[in-house]
Amino acid sequence: MSSKQRVAILGSTGSIGTNTLEVIRAHPERFEVVALTAAKQVERLAEQCIEFKPRLAVVGDAASAKKLSELLLAKQISTTVLYGSEALISAVLESDCDTVMAAIVGAAGLLPTLAAAKAGKRVLLANKEALVMSGKLFMDAMREGGGALLPIDSEHNAIFQCLPVHFSKSPSLHHGVEELWLTASGGPFRNTPLSELGQATPEQACAHPNWVMGKKISVDSATMMNKGLEVIEAYWLFGLPIEKIQVLIHPQSVVHSMVRYCDGSVIAQMGQPDMRTPIAYGLAWPDRIVAGVEPLSLTQLTALNFTEPDLLRFPCLSLAFQAGKQGGLAPAVLNAANEIAVAAFLDNALGYVQISEVVERVLNGIEPTVASSLEDILEADAKARTMAIDVIQHLHS
Ligand code: NAD
Ligand code: MG
């Protein structure tokens, strides 16, 4: 039996997925890829399968599966090809993996990520939407499964690094932690005159000043919904009240987040804005491995600035704080409405400033009840999506 860590990557063709494979490629003695999944990018997935030879590969539909099987057969690769959402769970449970990189974007990643948590896998969590939607349910599943949970989102990975090692074993003791400070670049529209935001295009919204990411998270970074989702993510991961989680605009993206302690200390994690750092940390924890990232040169930095976010410019951030404080199903509703609004914006079917309008109307239109089961969460998600589509249609009529 191999002593290598066996890794399944959910969403291997995306930005996080390809960065994960880059880190793994540099450490063949430590890691073995046993499952890869993608929605539609069959050619890219085929290349990954040819290189890493996983046992299982999963795509979104039958036509993509047929194409992938043909591409792999031509290269005599014996990877089993499956398709559909149930097969994503097979990639977690039947690939004999130890570690699951949860890097599908949006609610589509919820069920396989939950399956990984319940099965006691080591979960590398990039898919923040899954945690925002299912909060307590997901954290309970992790505890019951007994696997390690490593945050990959750079801010949460930074905070994880700045907390005492024993923190996650007894977060309720707080260990002297007073506040978590999440940094945010402010995105491409940080200084755009408010009067011009109405004309903002998907291309402009996706042109992030510091990070290269998938389209959905790039738009979320422009609206700062991303930071809002991250506040809720931090609440579940680290168990501090929302009031103790602060957001700071830090345009240089060098300090990835900070923890303020009761003795006056503030501990920060710094580095290049490169996701290979948190990915390598998650893969190798508690060790550290080379991530292929340029060293940070402090002498080449001219300044590190921190300011409070302007909530008039970033209404999505306020809405996320509102949903986080409401609790229950509100974060799932917020997330679903945002996913629909962002997809419509990327499709040129909704204006940039209307993203927050859609989210606000849906969030205020649905009664925030308690999230007691997965069914409740999926029902709230579906209801919020339908309502968001209605709101968008009304905005057009
Ligand atoms: P991406 O769009 O680049 O990639 C998404 C991946 O998920 C792709 O492999 C795609 O094929 C797959 N996918 C998409 N829809 C799917 C569906 N319905 N069913 C199955 N698979 C599907 O996204 P990304 O930027 O890599 O982000 C992935 C996740 O990581 C997101 O939740 C994001 O918030 C989080 N994250 C990303 C970054 C980053 O730097 N990119 C940083 C922090 C957190
Ligand atoms: Mg982040």
Coordinates of C-alpha atoms and ligand atoms in Angstrom, one line a residue:
M1 CA 0.0 0.0 0.0
S2 CA 1.3 3.4 -0.9
S3 CA 2.2 5.8 1.9
K4 CA 1.5 8.8 -0.3
Q5 CA -1.4 11.1 0.5
R6 CA -4.2 10.2 -1.9
V7 CA -5.9 13.3 -3.2
A8 CA -9.3 13.8 -4.9
I9 CA -9.8 17.3 -6.5
L10 CA -13.4 18.4 -6.9
G11 CA -13.3 21.1 -9.6
S12 CA -9.8 20.3 -10.9
T13 CA -10.1 22.3 -14.1
G14 CA -10.7 25.6 -12.3
S15 CA -8.3 28.2 -10.9
I16 CA -8.0 26.5 -7.5
G17 CA -8.0 23.0 -9.1
T18 CA -5.1 23.8 -11.5
N19 CA -3.1 25.5 -8.8
T20 CA -3.5 22.4 -6.6
L21 CA -2.2 20.2 -9.4
E22 CA 0.8 22.5 -9.8
V23 CA 1.7 22.1 -6.2
I24 CA 1.1 18.3 -6.4
R25 CA 3.2 18.1 -9.6
A26 CA 6.2 19.4 -7.7
H27 CA 5.9 16.7 -5.0
P28 CA 5.3 13.3 -6.6
E29 CA 6.9 11.6 -3.6
R30 CA 4.2 12.9 -1.3
F31 CA 1.0 13.0 -3.2
E32 CA -1.0 10.8 -5.6
V33 CA -4.1 12.0 -7.5
V34 CA -6.9 9.5 -7.3
A35 CA -9.9 11.5 -8.5
L36 CA -10.5 14.6 -10.7
T37 CA -13.8 16.3 -11.6
A38 CA -14.9 19.0 -13.9
A39 CA -18.3 20.3 -15.2
K40 CA -17.6 20.8 -18.9
Q41 CA -13.9 21.4 -19.7
V42 CA -13.3 17.9 -21.1
E43 CA -10.1 18.6 -23.0
R44 CA -8.4 20.1 -19.9
L45 CA -9.6 17.3 -17.7
A46 CA -8.3 14.7 -20.3
E47 CA -4.9 16.4 -20.2
Q48 CA -4.9 16.2 -16.4
C49 CA -6.0 12.5 -16.4
I50 CA -3.2 11.7 -18.9
E51 CA -0.7 13.3 -16.7
F52 CA -1.9 12.2 -13.2
K53 CA -3.7 8.9 -14.0
P54 CA -6.4 9.1 -11.4
R55 CA -8.7 6.1 -10.7
L56 CA -11.8 8.1 -11.3
A57 CA -12.8 11.2 -13.3
V58 CA -16.2 12.8 -13.2
V59 CA -17.8 15.2 -15.6
G60 CA -21.2 17.0 -15.7
D61 CA -23.1 15.1 -18.4
A62 CA -23.2 12.0 -20.6
A63 CA -21.9 13.7 -23.7
S64 CA -18.9 15.0 -21.9
A65 CA -18.3 11.6 -20.4
K66 CA -18.3 10.0 -23.8
K67 CA -15.8 12.5 -25.2
L68 CA -13.5 12.1 -22.2
S69 CA -13.6 8.3 -22.4
E70 CA -12.6 8.5 -26.1
L71 CA -9.8 10.9 -25.4
L72 CA -8.4 8.7 -22.6
L73 CA -8.8 5.4 -24.6
A74 CA -6.7 7.0 -27.4
K75 CA -3.9 7.4 -24.8
Q76 CA -4.5 4.0 -23.1
I77 CA -5.4 5.6 -19.8
S78 CA -7.5 3.3 -17.7
T79 CA -9.3 6.0 -15.5
T80 CA -13.0 5.2 -14.9
V81 CA -15.2 8.0 -16.2
L82 CA -18.5 8.8 -14.5
Y83 CA -20.9 11.7 -14.8
G84 CA -23.6 13.6 -12.9
S85 CA -23.9 15.0 -9.4
E86 CA -24.2 11.6 -7.7
A87 CA -20.8 10.7 -9.3
L88 CA -19.2 13.6 -7.5
I89 CA -20.0 11.8 -4.3
S90 CA -18.4 8.6 -5.8
A91 CA -15.3 10.6 -6.5
V92 CA -15.1 11.3 -2.7
L93 CA -16.2 7.9 -1.4
E94 CA -15.1 5.4 -3.9
S95 CA -11.7 6.7 -5.0
D96 CA -10.0 5.6 -1.8
C97 CA -8.8 9.2 -1.2
D98 CA -7.5 10.5 2.2
T99 CA -7.8 14.2 1.2
V100 CA -10.5 16.1 -0.7
M101 CA -9.8 19.5 -2.3
A102 CA -13.3 21.1 -2.4
A103 CA -12.8 23.5 -5.3
I104 CA -16.2 23.4 -7.1
V105 CA -17.6 26.9 -7.4
G106 CA -21.0 27.6 -5.7
A107 CA -23.8 25.4 -4.3
A108 CA -23.0 22.6 -6.7
G109 CA -20.1 21.7 -4.4
L110 CA -22.2 21.3 -1.3
L111 CA -23.2 17.6 -1.4
P112 CA -19.8 16.1 -2.3
T113 CA -18.1 18.4 0.3
L114 CA -20.5 17.3 3.0
A115 CA -19.9 13.7 2.0
A116 CA -16.2 14.2 2.4
A117 CA -16.8 15.8 5.9
K118 CA -19.0 12.9 7.0
A119 CA -16.5 10.3 5.7
G120 CA -13.7 11.7 7.9
K121 CA -11.6 12.8 5.0
R122 CA -9.1 15.6 5.3
V123 CA -11.0 18.5 3.7
L124 CA -9.2 21.3 2.0
L125 CA -12.1 23.8 1.8
A126 CA -12.0 26.4 -1.0
N127 CA -15.7 26.1 -1.8
K128 CA -16.9 28.8 0.7
E129 CA -20.4 28.8 -0.7
A130 CA -20.9 25.2 0.7
L131 CA -20.0 26.3 4.2
V132 CA -22.0 29.5 4.0
M133 CA -25.1 27.5 3.0
S134 CA -24.8 24.7 5.5
G135 CA -22.8 26.3 8.4
K136 CA -23.6 24.2 11.4
L137 CA -24.5 21.1 9.5
F138 CA -21.1 21.1 7.8
M139 CA -19.1 21.8 11.0
D140 CA -21.1 19.0 12.8
A141 CA -20.4 16.6 9.9
M142 CA -16.6 17.4 10.1
R143 CA -16.6 16.8 13.9
E144 CA -18.5 13.5 13.5
G145 CA -16.3 12.4 10.7
G146 CA -13.2 13.3 12.6
G147 CA -11.1 14.5 9.7
A148 CA -9.0 17.6 9.6
L149 CA -10.5 20.8 8.1
L150 CA -8.0 23.1 6.4
P151 CA -9.3 26.4 5.1
I152 CA -7.9 27.2 1.6
D153 CA -9.5 30.7 1.2
S154 CA -6.4 32.8 1.7
E155 CA -7.8 34.9 4.5
H156 CA -9.0 31.9 6.5
N157 CA -5.8 30.0 5.8
A158 CA -3.9 33.1 7.1
I159 CA -6.1 33.2 10.3
F160 CA -5.6 29.4 10.8
Q161 CA -1.9 30.0 10.6
C162 CA -2.1 32.9 13.1
L163 CA -4.2 31.0 15.7
P164 CA -2.7 28.8 18.4
V165 CA -2.3 25.2 17.2
H166 CA -4.7 23.9 19.9
F167 CA -7.4 26.5 18.9
S168 CA -9.6 24.2 16.7
K169 CA -9.8 21.6 19.5
S170 CA -11.5 24.0 21.9
P171 CA -12.6 27.2 20.0
S172 CA -15.1 28.0 22.7
L173 CA -12.2 28.9 25.1
H174 CA -11.2 31.6 22.7
H175 CA -7.5 31.4 23.7
G176 CA -7.1 35.1 24.1
V177 CA -8.4 35.9 20.6
E178 CA -10.3 39.2 20.6
E179 CA -11.0 39.8 16.9
L180 CA -10.4 38.5 13.4
W181 CA -9.4 41.0 10.8
L182 CA -10.1 39.9 7.3
T183 CA -8.3 41.9 4.6
A184 CA -9.8 42.6 1.2
S185 CA -8.2 44.3 -1.9
G186 CA -11.3 46.3 -2.6
G187 CA -11.4 44.8 -6.2
P188 CA -11.3 46.6 -9.5
F189 CA -13.9 49.3 -8.5
R190 CA -12.4 50.4 -5.3
N191 CA -11.8 54.0 -6.7
T192 CA -14.3 54.1 -9.6
P193 CA -16.7 57.0 -9.2
L194 CA -20.0 55.7 -7.9
S195 CA -21.9 57.3 -10.8
E196 CA -19.9 55.1 -13.3
L197 CA -20.6 51.7 -11.6
G198 CA -23.9 51.4 -13.5
Q199 CA -21.9 50.9 -16.7
A200 CA -19.4 48.4 -15.2
T201 CA -19.0 45.4 -17.6
P202 CA -18.3 41.7 -16.7
E203 CA -14.8 42.1 -18.3
Q204 CA -14.0 45.1 -16.0
A205 CA -15.4 43.2 -13.0
C206 CA -13.3 40.1 -13.7
A207 CA -10.1 42.1 -14.1
H208 CA -9.0 41.8 -10.5
P209 CA -6.0 44.0 -9.6
N210 CA -4.0 41.3 -7.6
W211 CA -5.5 37.8 -7.9
V212 CA -6.3 35.6 -11.0
M213 CA -9.5 33.6 -10.2
G214 CA -12.6 32.1 -11.6
K215 CA -15.2 34.5 -13.0
K216 CA -17.8 34.1 -10.2
I217 CA -15.4 34.8 -7.4
S218 CA -13.9 37.7 -9.4
V219 CA -17.4 39.4 -9.6
D220 CA -17.9 38.6 -5.9
S221 CA -14.6 40.4 -5.2
A222 CA -15.7 43.4 -7.2
T223 CA -19.0 43.7 -5.2
M224 CA -17.3 42.6 -2.0
M225 CA -19.9 39.9 -1.6
N226 CA -16.9 37.6 -1.6
K227 CA -15.7 39.3 1.7
G228 CA -19.3 39.1 3.0
L229 CA -19.3 35.3 2.4
E230 CA -15.9 35.1 4.0
V231 CA -17.2 36.8 7.2
I232 CA -19.8 34.1 7.4
E233 CA -17.2 31.5 6.6
A234 CA -14.9 32.8 9.4
Y235 CA -17.8 32.7 11.8
W236 CA -18.3 29.0 11.2
L237 CA -14.7 28.0 10.9
F238 CA -13.4 29.9 14.0
G239 CA -16.6 30.3 16.2
L240 CA -16.3 34.0 16.9
P241 CA -19.4 36.2 16.9
I242 CA -19.9 38.2 13.7
E243 CA -19.4 41.4 15.6
K244 CA -15.8 40.3 16.3
I245 CA -15.0 39.8 12.6
Q246 CA -13.8 43.0 11.0
V247 CA -13.1 43.7 7.3
L248 CA -10.2 46.0 6.3
I249 CA -9.5 47.2 2.7
H250 CA -5.8 46.5 2.1
P251 CA -5.1 47.2 -1.6
Q252 CA -1.7 45.6 -1.7
S253 CA -2.9 42.1 -0.8
V254 CA 0.2 41.3 1.1
V255 CA -1.3 40.8 4.6
H256 CA -3.8 38.0 4.0
S257 CA -5.5 38.5 7.4
M258 CA -4.8 39.0 11.1
V259 CA -5.8 37.9 14.6
R260 CA -5.9 40.4 17.4
Y261 CA -5.3 39.0 20.9
C262 CA -6.2 40.3 24.3
D263 CA -2.6 41.1 25.3
G264 CA -2.3 43.7 22.5
S265 CA -0.6 41.4 20.0
V266 CA -1.8 41.4 16.4
I267 CA -0.5 38.4 14.4
A268 CA -0.6 38.6 10.6
Q269 CA 0.3 36.2 7.8
M270 CA 2.0 37.8 4.8
G271 CA 2.9 36.5 1.4
Q272 CA 2.5 37.0 -2.3
P273 CA -1.2 37.0 -3.6
D274 CA -0.7 33.4 -4.9
M275 CA -3.2 30.6 -4.0
R276 CA -0.4 28.0 -4.2
T277 CA 0.7 29.2 -0.7
P278 CA -2.5 28.3 1.1
I279 CA -3.0 25.2 -1.1
A280 CA 0.5 23.9 -0.2
Y281 CA -0.1 24.6 3.4
G282 CA -3.4 22.7 3.4
L283 CA -1.9 19.8 1.5
A284 CA 1.2 19.4 3.7
W285 CA -0.2 20.6 7.1
P286 CA 1.3 20.3 9.8
D287 CA 4.5 20.3 7.6
R288 CA 5.4 23.0 5.1
I289 CA 6.4 22.3 1.5
V290 CA 7.7 24.4 -1.4
A291 CA 4.8 25.9 -3.2
G292 CA 6.6 27.4 -6.2
V293 CA 5.7 30.9 -5.0
E294 CA 8.2 33.9 -5.4
P295 CA 9.5 35.0 -2.0
L296 CA 8.0 38.2 -0.6
S297 CA 10.4 41.1 -0.7
L298 CA 9.5 43.7 2.0
T299 CA 12.0 46.2 0.8
Q300 CA 10.3 46.4 -2.5
L301 CA 7.0 47.4 -0.9
T302 CA 6.3 51.1 -0.7
A303 CA 3.4 50.9 1.7
L304 CA 0.8 48.7 3.4
N305 CA -2.5 50.5 3.7
F306 CA -5.6 49.6 5.7
T307 CA -9.0 51.4 5.6
E308 CA -12.6 50.6 6.5
P309 CA -14.8 49.6 3.6
D310 CA -17.4 52.1 2.3
L311 CA -20.7 50.3 2.6
L312 CA -22.4 52.6 0.1
R313 CA -20.0 51.5 -2.5
F314 CA -20.2 47.8 -1.4
P315 CA -23.9 47.2 -0.4
C316 CA -23.4 43.4 -0.9
L317 CA -21.0 43.5 2.1
S318 CA -23.8 44.9 4.3
L319 CA -26.3 42.4 3.0
A320 CA -23.9 39.5 4.0
F321 CA -23.4 41.0 7.5
Q322 CA -27.2 41.2 7.7
A323 CA -27.6 37.5 6.7
G324 CA -24.8 36.4 9.0
K325 CA -26.4 38.1 12.0
Q326 CA -29.9 36.8 11.0
G327 CA -28.5 33.3 10.8
G328 CA -30.7 30.2 10.1
L329 CA -31.4 29.9 6.4
A330 CA -30.5 33.6 5.6
P331 CA -26.9 32.9 4.5
A332 CA -28.2 30.1 2.1
V333 CA -30.7 32.5 0.7
L334 CA -28.1 35.3 0.3
N335 CA -25.8 32.9 -1.5
A336 CA -28.4 31.5 -3.9
A337 CA -29.7 34.9 -4.8
N338 CA -26.1 36.1 -5.4
E339 CA -25.2 33.1 -7.6
I340 CA -28.2 33.8 -9.8
A341 CA -27.5 37.6 -10.0
V342 CA -23.8 37.1 -10.7
A343 CA -24.6 34.5 -13.5
A344 CA -27.1 37.0 -15.0
F345 CA -24.5 39.8 -14.8
L346 CA -21.9 37.6 -16.5
D347 CA -24.5 36.9 -19.2
N348 CA -25.0 40.6 -19.7
A349 CA -28.6 40.2 -18.6
L350 CA -28.2 42.3 -15.4
G351 CA -26.4 45.5 -14.6
Y352 CA -23.6 45.5 -12.0
V353 CA -25.4 47.7 -9.5
Q354 CA -28.5 45.5 -9.8
I355 CA -26.6 42.5 -8.3
S356 CA -27.1 43.9 -4.8
E357 CA -30.7 45.0 -5.6
V358 CA -31.6 41.4 -6.5
V359 CA -29.9 40.0 -3.4
E360 CA -31.5 42.5 -1.2
R361 CA -35.0 41.9 -2.5
V362 CA -34.7 38.1 -2.2
L363 CA -33.1 38.3 1.3
N364 CA -35.8 40.6 2.6
G365 CA -38.5 38.6 0.8
I366 CA -37.9 35.2 2.5
E367 CA -38.7 34.5 6.1
P368 CA -35.3 33.6 7.9
T369 CA -36.2 30.3 9.6
V370 CA -34.0 27.9 11.4
A371 CA -31.8 25.6 9.2
S372 CA -32.4 22.2 10.9
S373 CA -31.7 19.8 8.0
L374 CA -30.1 19.5 4.6
E375 CA -33.5 19.4 3.1
D376 CA -34.3 22.8 4.6
I377 CA -31.2 24.2 3.2
L378 CA -31.7 22.8 -0.3
E379 CA -35.4 24.0 -0.2
A380 CA -34.3 27.6 0.8
D381 CA -31.6 27.5 -1.9
A382 CA -34.2 26.5 -4.6
K383 CA -36.8 29.0 -3.4
A384 CA -34.2 31.9 -3.4
R385 CA -33.1 31.0 -6.9
T386 CA -36.7 31.1 -8.2
M387 CA -37.3 34.4 -6.5
A388 CA -34.1 35.9 -7.8
I389 CA -35.0 34.9 -11.4
D390 CA -38.5 36.5 -10.8
V391 CA -36.9 39.7 -9.5
I392 CA -34.5 39.9 -12.5
Q393 CA -37.5 39.4 -14.9
H394 CA -39.4 42.2 -13.1
L395 CA -36.4 44.5 -13.4
H396 CA -36.5 44.0 -17.1
S397 CA -40.3 44.6 -17.5
Ligands
NAD1 P1 -13.4 28.2 -11.3 O1 -14.7 28.7 -12.0 O2 -12.1 28.6 -11.9 O3 -13.5 26.6 -11.3 C1 -14.6 26.0 -10.8 C2 -14.5 24.4 -11.0 O4 -15.7 23.8 -10.6 C3 -14.2 24.0 -12.4 O5 -13.4 22.8 -12.4 C4 -15.6 23.6 -12.9 O6 -15.6 22.7 -13.9 C5 -16.2 23.1 -11.7 N1 -17.7 23.3 -11.7 C6 -18.4 24.4 -11.9 N2 -19.7 24.2 -11.8 C7 -19.9 22.9 -11.5 C8 -21.0 22.1 -11.3 N3 -22.3 22.6 -11.5 N4 -20.9 20.8 -11.0 C9 -19.6 20.3 -10.9 N5 -18.5 21.0 -11.1 C10 -18.6 22.3 -11.4 O7 -13.5 28.7 -9.8 P2 -12.3 28.9 -8.8 O8 -11.9 30.4 -8.9 O9 -11.3 27.9 -8.9 O10 -13.1 28.8 -7.4 C11 -13.5 27.6 -6.8 C12 -13.9 27.8 -5.4 O11 -12.8 28.2 -4.6 C13 -15.0 28.8 -5.3 O12 -15.9 28.4 -4.3 C14 -14.3 30.1 -4.8 O13 -15.0 30.9 -4.0 C15 -13.2 29.4 -4.0 N6 -11.9 30.3 -3.9 C16 -11.3 30.5 -5.1 C17 -10.1 31.3 -5.0 C18 -9.3 31.6 -6.2 O14 -8.2 32.2 -6.1 N7 -9.7 31.2 -7.4 C19 -9.7 31.9 -3.8 C20 -10.4 31.5 -2.6 C21 -11.5 30.7 -2.7
MG2 MG -10.5 34.9 0.0

